[in-house]
PDB file of C-alpha atoms and ligand atoms in Angstrom:
ATOM      1  CA  MET P   1      63.214 119.382  92.158  1.00 43.00           C
ATOM      2  CA  LYS P   2      59.672 118.289  93.006  1.00 44.00           C
ATOM      3  CA  ASP P   3      59.208 116.683  89.547  1.00 47.00           C
ATOM      4  CA  PHE P   4      62.698 115.237  89.737  1.00 47.00           C
ATOM      5  CA  LEU P   5      61.994 113.881  93.194  1.00 46.00           C
ATOM      6  CA  ARG P   6      58.616 112.459  92.207  1.00 44.00           C
ATOM      7  CA  THR P   7      60.212 110.663  89.247  1.00 46.00           C
ATOM      8  CA  VAL P   8      63.061 109.326  91.327  1.00 47.00           C
ATOM      9  CA  PHE P   9      60.818 107.957  94.026  1.00 42.00           C
ATOM     10  CA  MET P  10      57.814 106.951  91.954  1.00 40.00           C
ATOM     11  CA  SER P  11      60.061 104.743  89.868  1.00 43.00           C
ATOM     12  CA  ALA P  12      61.890 103.493  92.955  1.00 43.00           C
ATOM     13  CA  ALA P  13      58.667 102.833  94.840  1.00 41.00           C
ATOM     14  CA  LEU P  14      57.397 100.766  91.936  1.00 38.00           C
ATOM     15  CA  ILE P  15      60.695  98.940  91.593  1.00 38.00           C
ATOM     16  CA  GLY P  16      60.902  98.502  95.365  1.00 39.00           C
ATOM     17  CA  THR P  17      57.430  97.020  95.706  1.00 36.00           C
ATOM     18  CA  GLY P  18      57.705  94.854  92.613  1.00 36.00           C
ATOM     19  CA  ALA P  19      54.742  96.809  91.270  1.00 36.00           C
ATOM     20  CA  GLY P  20      57.204  98.027  88.688  1.00 35.00           C
ATOM     21  CA  VAL P  21      56.592  94.857  86.722  1.00 32.00           C
ATOM     22  CA  ALA P  22      52.842  95.359  86.731  1.00 33.00           C
ATOM     23  CA  ASN P  23      53.406  98.916  85.591  1.00 34.00           C
ATOM     24  CA  GLN P  24      56.037  98.329  82.920  1.00 34.00           C
ATOM     25  CA  THR P  25      53.887 100.385  80.564  1.00 36.00           C
ATOM     26  CA  MET P  26      54.254 103.432  82.867  1.00 38.00           C
ATOM     27  CA  ALA P  27      56.489 105.979  81.247  1.00 38.00           C
ATOM     28  CA  ALA P  28      58.527 106.389  84.425  1.00 46.00           C
ATOM     29  CA  GLU P  29      61.727 108.205  83.515  1.00 49.00           C
ATOM     30  CA  PRO P  30      64.961 106.298  84.124  1.00 52.00           C
ATOM     31  CA  ILE P  31      66.010 106.595  87.743  1.00 58.00           C
ATOM     32  CA  ALA P  32      69.518 107.799  88.544  1.00 72.00           C
ATOM     33  CA  PRO P  33      71.064 104.576  89.930  1.00 71.00           C
ATOM     34  CA  SER P  34      72.668 106.075  93.013  1.00 75.00           C
ATOM     35  CA  LEU P  35      69.495 107.958  93.868  1.00 85.00           C
ATOM     36  CA  ASN P  36      67.478 104.764  93.837  1.00 88.00           C
ATOM     37  CA  PRO P  37      66.683 104.051  97.499  1.00 89.00           C
ATOM     38  CA  ASN P  38      67.126 100.369  96.739  1.00 89.00           C
ATOM     39  CA  ASN P  39      70.837 100.960  96.008  1.00 91.00           C
ATOM     40  CA  ILE P  40      72.620 101.406  99.333  1.00 96.00           C
ATOM     41  CA  LEU P  41      75.247 104.168  98.973  1.00 97.00           C
ATOM     42  CA  ASN P  42      78.727 103.621 100.401  1.00 98.00           C
ATOM     43  CA  VAL P  43      80.021 107.161 100.987  1.00 98.00           C
ATOM     44  CA  ALA P  44      83.768 107.391 101.690  1.00 98.00           C
ATOM     45  CA  HIS P  45      83.745 109.954 104.485  1.00 98.00           C
ATOM     46  CA  ARG P  46      86.525 112.477 103.764  1.00 98.00           C
ATOM     47  CA  GLY P  47      87.840 109.678 101.549  1.00 98.00           C
ATOM     48  CA  ALA P  48      88.882 106.393 103.122  1.00 98.00           C
ATOM     49  CA  SER P  49      89.872 108.509 106.128  1.00 98.00           C
ATOM     50  CA  GLY P  50      90.177 105.533 108.475  1.00 98.00           C
ATOM     51  CA  HIS P  51      93.147 104.405 106.403  1.00 98.00           C
ATOM     52  CA  ALA P  52      94.744 107.640 105.117  1.00 98.00           C
ATOM     53  CA  PRO P  53      94.867 111.373 105.935  1.00 98.00           C
ATOM     54  CA  GLU P  54      91.380 112.819 105.396  1.00 99.00           C
ATOM     55  CA  HIS P  55      90.683 115.041 102.407  1.00 99.00           C
ATOM     56  CA  THR P  56      93.837 114.162 100.490  1.00 99.00           C
ATOM     57  CA  LEU P  57      93.859 112.838  96.933  1.00 98.00           C
ATOM     58  CA  LEU P  58      95.379 109.666  98.327  1.00 98.00           C
ATOM     59  CA  ALA P  59      92.485 109.131 100.769  1.00 98.00           C
ATOM     60  CA  TYR P  60      90.015 109.736  97.939  1.00 98.00           C
ATOM     61  CA  GLU P  61      91.863 107.292  95.679  1.00 98.00           C
ATOM     62  CA  LEU P  62      91.766 104.664  98.418  1.00 98.00           C
ATOM     63  CA  GLY P  63      88.030 105.240  98.824  1.00 98.00           C
ATOM     64  CA  GLN P  64      87.569 104.548  95.133  1.00 98.00           C
ATOM     65  CA  LYS P  65      89.712 101.406  95.297  1.00 98.00           C
ATOM     66  CA  MET P  66      87.600 100.213  98.255  1.00 98.00           C
ATOM     67  CA  LYS P  67      84.457 100.547  96.124  1.00 97.00           C
ATOM     68  CA  GLY P  68      83.080 103.633  97.787  1.00 98.00           C
ATOM     69  CA  ASP P  69      80.198 104.911  95.645  1.00 97.00           C
ATOM     70  CA  TYR P  70      80.919 108.544  96.461  1.00 98.00           C
ATOM     71  CA  ILE P  71      83.924 110.619  97.514  1.00 98.00           C
ATOM     72  CA  GLU P  72      82.869 112.932 100.340  1.00 98.00           C
ATOM     73  CA  VAL P  73      84.455 116.368 100.066  1.00 98.00           C
ATOM     74  CA  ASP P  74      84.059 119.085 102.714  1.00 98.00           C
ATOM     75  CA  LEU P  75      84.642 122.544 101.254  1.00 98.00           C
ATOM     76  CA  GLN P  76      86.335 125.600 102.714  1.00 98.00           C
ATOM     77  CA  MET P  77      87.367 128.701 100.737  1.00 98.00           C
ATOM     78  CA  THR P  78      90.764 130.453 100.674  1.00 98.00           C
ATOM     79  CA  LYS P  79      91.421 134.177 100.990  1.00 98.00           C
ATOM     80  CA  ASP P  80      91.697 134.361  97.202  1.00 98.00           C
ATOM     81  CA  GLY P  81      88.378 132.567  96.670  1.00 98.00           C
ATOM     82  CA  GLU P  82      89.552 129.049  95.830  1.00 98.00           C
ATOM     83  CA  LEU P  83      87.572 126.005  97.049  1.00 98.00           C
ATOM     84  CA  VAL P  84      89.714 123.533  98.989  1.00 98.00           C
ATOM     85  CA  ALA P  85      88.947 120.138 100.532  1.00 98.00           C
ATOM     86  CA  LEU P  86      89.233 120.589 104.299  1.00 98.00           C
ATOM     87  CA  HIS P  87      86.864 119.769 107.141  1.00 98.00           C
ATOM     88  CA  ASP P  88      87.759 122.435 109.665  1.00 98.00           C
ATOM     89  CA  GLU P  89      87.570 126.204 109.238  1.00 98.00           C
ATOM     90  CA  THR P  90      91.100 126.255 110.661  1.00 98.00           C
ATOM     91  CA  LEU P  91      94.336 124.630 109.446  1.00 98.00           C
ATOM     92  CA  ASP P  92      95.590 123.455 112.816  1.00 98.00           C
ATOM     93  CA  ARG P  93      94.180 119.912 113.173  1.00 98.00           C
ATOM     94  CA  THR P  94      95.010 118.459 109.745  1.00 98.00           C
ATOM     95  CA  THR P  95      98.018 120.509 108.576  1.00 98.00           C
ATOM     96  CA  ASN P  96     101.233 121.909 110.063  1.00 98.00           C
ATOM     97  CA  GLY P  97      99.746 125.386 109.606  1.00 98.00           C
ATOM     98  CA  SER P  98      97.690 127.468 112.019  1.00 98.00           C
ATOM     99  CA  GLY P  99      94.789 129.877 111.644  1.00 98.00           C
ATOM    100  CA  LEU P 100      91.635 130.330 109.607  1.00 98.00           C
ATOM    101  CA  VAL P 101      91.556 128.958 106.063  1.00 98.00           C
ATOM    102  CA  LYS P 102      89.865 132.176 104.934  1.00 98.00           C
ATOM    103  CA  ASP P 103      92.921 134.199 106.018  1.00 98.00           C
ATOM    104  CA  PHE P 104      95.356 132.370 103.720  1.00 98.00           C
ATOM    105  CA  THR P 105      95.820 132.312  99.970  1.00 98.00           C
ATOM    106  CA  LEU P 106      95.805 129.019  98.072  1.00 98.00           C
ATOM    107  CA  GLN P 107      99.513 129.416  97.406  1.00 98.00           C
ATOM    108  CA  GLU P 108     100.195 129.685 101.166  1.00 98.00           C
ATOM    109  CA  ILE P 109      97.975 126.682 101.969  1.00 98.00           C
ATOM    110  CA  LYS P 110      99.670 124.633  99.264  1.00 98.00           C
ATOM    111  CA  GLN P 111     102.962 124.919 101.225  1.00 98.00           C
ATOM    112  CA  LEU P 112     101.479 123.003 104.171  1.00 98.00           C
ATOM    113  CA  ASP P 113     101.882 119.335 105.087  1.00 98.00           C
ATOM    114  CA  ALA P 114      98.393 117.787 105.300  1.00 98.00           C
ATOM    115  CA  GLY P 115      99.504 114.203 105.896  1.00 98.00           C
ATOM    116  CA  SER P 116     102.065 113.892 108.686  1.00 98.00           C
ATOM    117  CA  TRP P 117      99.510 114.645 111.409  1.00 98.00           C
ATOM    118  CA  PHE P 118      97.804 111.348 110.517  1.00 98.00           C
ATOM    119  CA  ASN P 119     100.994 109.334 111.101  1.00 98.00           C
ATOM    120  CA  GLU P 120     101.439 110.992 114.494  1.00 98.00           C
ATOM    121  CA  LYS P 121      97.796 110.461 115.523  1.00 98.00           C
ATOM    122  CA  TYR P 122      97.416 106.956 114.076  1.00 98.00           C
ATOM    123  CA  PRO P 123     100.861 105.306 114.311  1.00 97.00           C
ATOM    124  CA  ASP P 124      99.376 101.877 113.489  1.00 96.00           C
ATOM    125  CA  ALA P 125      98.136 103.204 110.134  1.00 96.00           C
ATOM    126  CA  ALA P 126     101.147 105.487 109.517  1.00 98.00           C
ATOM    127  CA  LYS P 127     102.858 105.417 106.122  1.00 98.00           C
ATOM    128  CA  LYS P 128     105.925 107.295 104.868  1.00 98.00           C
ATOM    129  CA  GLU P 129     104.005 108.249 101.738  1.00 98.00           C
ATOM    130  CA  TYR P 130     101.551 110.284 103.832  1.00 98.00           C
ATOM    131  CA  GLU P 131     104.242 112.771 104.820  1.00 98.00           C
ATOM    132  CA  GLY P 132     103.993 115.996 102.847  1.00 98.00           C
ATOM    133  CA  LEU P 133     100.584 115.356 101.268  1.00 98.00           C
ATOM    134  CA  THR P 134      98.929 118.664 100.424  1.00 98.00           C
ATOM    135  CA  VAL P 135      95.459 120.168 100.707  1.00 99.00           C
ATOM    136  CA  PRO P 136      93.722 119.601  97.342  1.00 99.00           C
ATOM    137  CA  THR P 137      91.554 122.124  95.574  1.00 98.00           C
ATOM    138  CA  LEU P 138      88.152 120.956  94.361  1.00 98.00           C
ATOM    139  CA  GLU P 139      89.441 121.424  90.832  1.00 98.00           C
ATOM    140  CA  GLU P 140      92.379 119.081  91.511  1.00 98.00           C
ATOM    141  CA  VAL P 141      89.912 116.468  92.791  1.00 98.00           C
ATOM    142  CA  PHE P 142      87.911 116.745  89.582  1.00 98.00           C
ATOM    143  CA  GLU P 143      91.111 116.745  87.489  1.00 98.00           C
ATOM    144  CA  LYS P 144      92.173 113.481  89.092  1.00 98.00           C
ATOM    145  CA  PHE P 145      88.877 111.559  89.210  1.00 98.00           C
ATOM    146  CA  GLY P 146      86.744 113.348  86.616  1.00 94.00           C
ATOM    147  CA  LYS P 147      83.579 111.632  85.556  1.00 90.00           C
ATOM    148  CA  ASP P 148      84.857 108.252  86.779  1.00 89.00           C
ATOM    149  CA  ALA P 149      83.823 109.144  90.309  1.00 95.00           C
ATOM    150  CA  ARG P 150      80.814 110.494  92.119  1.00 96.00           C
ATOM    151  CA  TYR P 151      81.110 113.376  94.572  1.00 98.00           C
ATOM    152  CA  TYR P 152      79.186 114.059  97.765  1.00 98.00           C
ATOM    153  CA  ILE P 153      80.157 117.668  98.423  1.00 98.00           C
ATOM    154  CA  GLU P 154      79.470 119.620 101.605  1.00 98.00           C
ATOM    155  CA  THR P 155      79.292 123.387 101.707  1.00 98.00           C
ATOM    156  CA  LYS P 156      80.901 123.813 105.129  1.00 95.00           C
ATOM    157  CA  SER P 157      80.260 127.064 107.050  1.00 87.00           C
ATOM    158  CA  PRO P 158      78.842 128.764 103.938  1.00 89.00           C
ATOM    159  CA  GLU P 159      77.982 131.808 106.045  1.00 90.00           C
ATOM    160  CA  VAL P 160      81.719 132.309 106.514  1.00 94.00           C
ATOM    161  CA  TYR P 161      82.316 132.247 102.762  1.00 96.00           C
ATOM    162  CA  PRO P 162      79.927 134.459 100.773  1.00 95.00           C
ATOM    163  CA  GLY P 163      79.778 133.222  97.171  1.00 96.00           C
ATOM    164  CA  MET P 164      80.737 129.621  97.976  1.00 97.00           C
ATOM    165  CA  GLU P 165      77.656 128.229  96.218  1.00 98.00           C
ATOM    166  CA  GLU P 166      78.243 130.220  93.049  1.00 98.00           C
ATOM    167  CA  LYS P 167      81.903 129.174  92.989  1.00 98.00           C
ATOM    168  CA  LEU P 168      80.937 125.523  93.503  1.00 98.00           C
ATOM    169  CA  LEU P 169      78.492 125.621  90.594  1.00 97.00           C
ATOM    170  CA  GLU P 170      81.087 127.376  88.421  1.00 97.00           C
ATOM    171  CA  VAL P 171      83.627 124.597  89.048  1.00 97.00           C
ATOM    172  CA  LEU P 172      81.039 121.841  88.581  1.00 96.00           C
ATOM    173  CA  GLU P 173      80.019 123.341  85.252  1.00 94.00           C
ATOM    174  CA  GLU P 174      83.653 123.830  84.202  1.00 95.00           C
ATOM    175  CA  TYR P 175      84.246 120.093  84.736  1.00 95.00           C
ATOM    176  CA  LYS P 176      80.915 119.219  83.104  1.00 92.00           C
ATOM    177  CA  LEU P 177      79.641 117.464  86.209  1.00 93.00           C
ATOM    178  CA  THR P 178      76.200 119.000  85.964  1.00 87.00           C
ATOM    179  CA  GLY P 179      73.853 119.634  83.123  1.00 75.00           C
ATOM    180  CA  PRO P 180      71.287 117.692  81.096  1.00 68.00           C
ATOM    181  CA  ASN P 181      73.723 115.180  79.633  1.00 67.00           C
ATOM    182  CA  VAL P 182      75.202 114.156  82.955  1.00 68.00           C
ATOM    183  CA  PRO P 183      73.392 111.589  85.124  1.00 65.00           C
ATOM    184  CA  SER P 184      72.169 113.735  87.977  1.00 65.00           C
ATOM    185  CA  SER P 185      73.642 111.304  90.461  1.00 76.00           C
ATOM    186  CA  LYS P 186      77.264 112.255  89.636  1.00 92.00           C
ATOM    187  CA  VAL P 187      77.135 114.951  92.286  1.00 95.00           C
ATOM    188  CA  ILE P 188      75.176 115.282  95.511  1.00 96.00           C
ATOM    189  CA  VAL P 189      75.557 118.478  97.516  1.00 97.00           C
ATOM    190  CA  GLN P 190      74.999 118.430 101.263  1.00 98.00           C
ATOM    191  CA  SER P 191      75.001 121.028 103.997  1.00 98.00           C
ATOM    192  CA  PHE P 192      73.949 121.717 107.574  1.00 97.00           C
ATOM    193  CA  SER P 193      72.835 125.083 106.203  1.00 97.00           C
ATOM    194  CA  ALA P 194      69.311 124.990 104.738  1.00 97.00           C
ATOM    195  CA  GLU P 195      69.986 128.477 103.353  1.00 97.00           C
ATOM    196  CA  SER P 196      72.971 127.224 101.416  1.00 98.00           C
ATOM    197  CA  LEU P 197      70.982 124.310  99.976  1.00 98.00           C
ATOM    198  CA  LYS P 198      67.996 126.497  99.092  1.00 98.00           C
ATOM    199  CA  LYS P 199      70.330 128.922  97.342  1.00 97.00           C
ATOM    200  CA  LEU P 200      71.880 126.075  95.348  1.00 97.00           C
ATOM    201  CA  HIS P 201      68.399 124.773  94.536  1.00 96.00           C
ATOM    202  CA  GLU P 202      67.476 128.191  93.180  1.00 97.00           C
ATOM    203  CA  LEU P 203      70.638 128.379  91.100  1.00 96.00           C
ATOM    204  CA  ASN P 204      70.445 124.805  89.762  1.00 94.00           C
ATOM    205  CA  PRO P 205      67.362 122.727  90.715  1.00 93.00           C
ATOM    206  CA  ASP P 206      68.748 119.610  89.028  1.00 90.00           C
ATOM    207  CA  ILE P 207      71.510 118.969  91.568  1.00 94.00           C
ATOM    208  CA  PRO P 208      70.378 116.453  94.214  1.00 94.00           C
ATOM    209  CA  LEU P 209      70.677 117.975  97.674  1.00 96.00           C
ATOM    210  CA  VAL P 210      70.909 116.380 101.125  1.00 98.00           C
ATOM    211  CA  GLN P 211      70.025 118.282 104.296  1.00 98.00           C
ATOM    212  CA  LEU P 212      72.362 117.490 107.185  1.00 97.00           C
ATOM    213  CA  LEU P 213      70.891 117.629 110.664  1.00 95.00           C
ATOM    214  CA  TRP P 214      72.548 118.614 113.916  1.00 85.00           C
ATOM    215  CA  TYR P 215      73.026 115.975 116.587  1.00 75.00           C
ATOM    216  CA  ASP P 216      70.356 117.276 118.933  1.00 73.00           C
ATOM    217  CA  LYS P 217      67.702 117.788 116.249  1.00 63.00           C
ATOM    218  CA  ALA P 218      67.545 114.449 114.511  1.00 62.00           C
ATOM    219  CA  ALA P 219      65.479 112.539 117.084  1.00 69.00           C
ATOM    220  CA  GLU P 220      62.484 114.922 117.212  1.00 80.00           C
ATOM    221  CA  ILE P 221      61.809 115.317 113.519  1.00 90.00           C
ATOM    222  CA  THR P 222      58.190 116.077 112.489  1.00 93.00           C
ATOM    223  CA  ASP P 223      56.169 115.279 109.359  1.00 96.00           C
ATOM    224  CA  THR P 224      55.966 119.006 108.633  1.00 97.00           C
ATOM    225  CA  GLU P 225      59.735 119.371 108.804  1.00 95.00           C
ATOM    226  CA  LEU P 226      60.195 116.348 106.572  1.00 97.00           C
ATOM    227  CA  GLU P 227      57.827 117.751 103.973  1.00 97.00           C
ATOM    228  CA  ASP P 228      59.674 121.072 104.122  1.00 97.00           C
ATOM    229  CA  TYR P 229      63.049 119.388 103.566  1.00 98.00           C
ATOM    230  CA  LYS P 230      61.497 117.617 100.593  1.00 97.00           C
ATOM    231  CA  THR P 231      60.781 120.908  98.839  1.00 97.00           C
ATOM    232  CA  TYR P 232      64.482 121.238  98.052  1.00 97.00           C
ATOM    233  CA  SER P 233      66.290 118.059  99.075  1.00 97.00           C
ATOM    234  CA  ILE P 234      66.161 114.373  98.181  1.00 96.00           C
ATOM    235  CA  GLY P 235      67.404 113.128 101.527  1.00 97.00           C
ATOM    236  CA  LEU P 236      68.763 113.683 105.010  1.00 97.00           C
ATOM    237  CA  GLY P 237      72.038 112.991 106.785  1.00 97.00           C
ATOM    238  CA  MET P 238      72.354 112.803 110.556  1.00 96.00           C
ATOM    239  CA  ASN P 239      74.448 111.332 113.321  1.00 95.00           C
ATOM    240  CA  PHE P 240      73.658 107.608 113.389  1.00 96.00           C
ATOM    241  CA  ASN P 241      73.847 107.608 117.199  1.00 93.00           C
ATOM    242  CA  ARG P 242      70.771 109.845 117.373  1.00 92.00           C
ATOM    243  CA  ILE P 243      68.298 107.721 115.422  1.00 94.00           C
ATOM    244  CA  ASP P 244      66.323 104.501 115.724  1.00 94.00           C
ATOM    245  CA  GLU P 245      64.303 102.255 113.421  1.00 95.00           C
ATOM    246  CA  ALA P 246      61.136 104.333 113.801  1.00 94.00           C
ATOM    247  CA  TYR P 247      63.054 107.442 112.782  1.00 95.00           C
ATOM    248  CA  VAL P 248      64.481 105.734 109.689  1.00 96.00           C
ATOM    249  CA  GLN P 249      61.045 104.514 108.670  1.00 97.00           C
ATOM    250  CA  LYS P 250      59.520 107.968 109.199  1.00 96.00           C
ATOM    251  CA  VAL P 251      62.079 109.528 106.869  1.00 97.00           C
ATOM    252  CA  ARG P 252      61.593 106.759 104.296  1.00 97.00           C
ATOM    253  CA  ASP P 253      57.793 107.114 104.539  1.00 97.00           C
ATOM    254  CA  HIS P 254      58.308 110.630 103.208  1.00 97.00           C
ATOM    255  CA  ASN P 255      60.243 109.224 100.261  1.00 96.00           C
ATOM    256  CA  LEU P 256      63.483 110.817 101.410  1.00 97.00           C
ATOM    257  CA  LEU P 257      66.867 109.115 101.236  1.00 97.00           C
ATOM    258  CA  ILE P 258      68.618 108.698 104.573  1.00 98.00           C
ATOM    259  CA  HIS P 259      72.429 108.660 104.871  1.00 98.00           C
ATOM    260  CA  PRO P 260      73.554 108.550 108.528  1.00 98.00           C
ATOM    261  CA  TYR P 261      77.132 109.468 109.505  1.00 98.00           C
ATOM    262  CA  THR P 262      79.733 108.416 110.468  1.00 98.00           C
ATOM    263  CA  VAL P 263      79.403 104.678 110.697  1.00 98.00           C
ATOM    264  CA  ASN P 264      82.681 102.777 111.213  1.00 98.00           C
ATOM    265  CA  GLU P 265      81.774  99.595 113.078  1.00 98.00           C
ATOM    266  CA  LYS P 266      80.278  96.626 111.229  1.00 98.00           C
ATOM    267  CA  LYS P 267      77.661  95.984 113.915  1.00 98.00           C
ATOM    268  CA  ASP P 268      76.305  99.522 113.448  1.00 98.00           C
ATOM    269  CA  MET P 269      76.381  99.122 109.668  1.00 98.00           C
ATOM    270  CA  HIS P 270      74.330  95.922 109.922  1.00 98.00           C
ATOM    271  CA  GLN P 271      71.885  97.543 112.338  1.00 98.00           C
ATOM    272  CA  LEU P 272      71.299 100.566 110.102  1.00 98.00           C
ATOM    273  CA  LEU P 273      70.790  98.376 107.034  1.00 98.00           C
ATOM    274  CA  GLU P 274      68.235  96.341 108.990  1.00 97.00           C
ATOM    275  CA  TRP P 275      66.428  99.596 109.821  1.00 98.00           C
ATOM    276  CA  GLY P 276      66.243 100.507 106.139  1.00 98.00           C
ATOM    277  CA  VAL P 277      68.790 103.287 105.572  1.00 98.00           C
ATOM    278  CA  THR P 278      69.606 104.028 101.921  1.00 97.00           C
ATOM    279  CA  GLY P 279      73.314 104.578 102.482  1.00 98.00           C
ATOM    280  CA  MET P 280      75.843 105.821 104.998  1.00 98.00           C
ATOM    281  CA  PHE P 281      79.046 107.805 105.457  1.00 98.00           C
ATOM    282  CA  THR P 282      82.002 105.733 106.642  1.00 99.00           C
ATOM    283  CA  ASN P 283      85.748 106.188 107.136  1.00 98.00           C
ATOM    284  CA  PHE P 284      86.070 102.506 106.157  1.00 98.00           C
ATOM    285  CA  PRO P 285      84.350 101.915 102.806  1.00 98.00           C
ATOM    286  CA  ASP P 286      86.078  98.527 102.682  1.00 98.00           C
ATOM    287  CA  ARG P 287      84.253  97.411 105.825  1.00 98.00           C
ATOM    288  CA  LEU P 288      80.893  98.646 104.527  1.00 98.00           C
ATOM    289  CA  GLN P 289      81.514  96.846 101.242  1.00 98.00           C
ATOM    290  CA  GLU P 290      82.020  93.598 103.200  1.00 98.00           C
ATOM    291  CA  VAL P 291      78.843  94.202 105.213  1.00 98.00           C
ATOM    292  CA  LEU P 292      76.830  94.925 102.074  1.00 97.00           C
ATOM    293  CA  LYS P 293      77.984  91.627 100.607  1.00 95.00           C
ATOM    294  CA  GLU P 294      76.902  89.823 103.775  1.00 91.00           C
ATOM    295  CA  HIS P 295      73.552  91.619 103.587  1.00 84.00           C
ATOM    296  CA  LYS P 296      72.719  90.566 100.041  1.00 75.00           C
TER     297      LYS P 296
HETATM  298  O1  G3P D   1      78.752 115.462 105.773  1.00 76.79           O
HETATM  299  C1  G3P D   1      78.335 114.353 106.497  1.00 76.79           C
HETATM  300  C2  G3P D   1      79.167 114.343 107.724  1.00 76.79           C
HETATM  301  O2  G3P D   1      80.502 114.402 107.300  1.00 76.79           O
HETATM  302  C3  G3P D   1      78.844 115.547 108.572  1.00 76.79           C
HETATM  303  O3  G3P D   1      79.723 115.697 109.607  1.00 76.79           O
HETATM  304  O4  G3P D   1      81.550 116.961 110.659  1.00 76.79           O
HETATM  305  O5  G3P D   1      82.042 114.861 109.376  1.00 76.79           O
HETATM  306  O6  G3P D   1      81.409 116.925 108.154  1.00 76.79           O
HETATM  307  P1  G3P D   1      81.260 116.136 109.437  1.00 76.79           P
HETATM  308 CA1   CA D   2      81.019 116.299 105.827  1.00 76.79          CA
END
């Protein structure tokens, strides 16, 4: 990861400063486009979840249509060891089921309605077609979007699901989304759990990793912590409400990407771009696309 990181940022730093021209002769390896800090990433948070029920294939499809650069997928694991796209450890908020995901088989979870809740909660955005949407497996997401999409995948509560990292790598390899012939920027894996990321880094050091930070931690970050994150990750994600311009610059000074979440208002998007973020998670990729155009 260190060599990978150095290549990514050395090339970007040169490109970013214009020194790249002076150093054309440098044999800098090609930089993965979406890991270039000069390319601002539009991450469709749980899909275009401001417009459609989160973590459904329809929300992901909408995120793609709205020019999101990445589909964000939160992972939970079923009783029979299948990876499913769901934010919460329980079924209650986003399905008509109740209880812990880990206590139900995939077949049982597939019976649930994962769309109607959205119509009830957001009547202004309600659509008949949302009724009866189901919880997708990670494999179904890859079946549908394949290599035409990029995936920003979060290992949620990995301590609850022993073996989640191995299963994730198995599915990624099955769908040929990792490996030497795949641009490394097809998949980014994120987690609040440093242990989960370090385990993934051990298992496959070529997958770009992003460390997510808790709300209360982001504001007091130290140089030592930043250098430690850099030993296994290429960037950080944190609540955008907890940071300021100095924070953004400090992270960037350590050559780390910075993807705050979850940014839904245009004024906040503009502000964060002014501060120098390298991307952001949003429920409205369409809005961020408009802001990016205004920012060019
Ligand atoms: O993964 C980035 C962001 O989504 C973290 O917060 O709770 O929305 O998964 P959460
Ligand atoms: Ca997430």
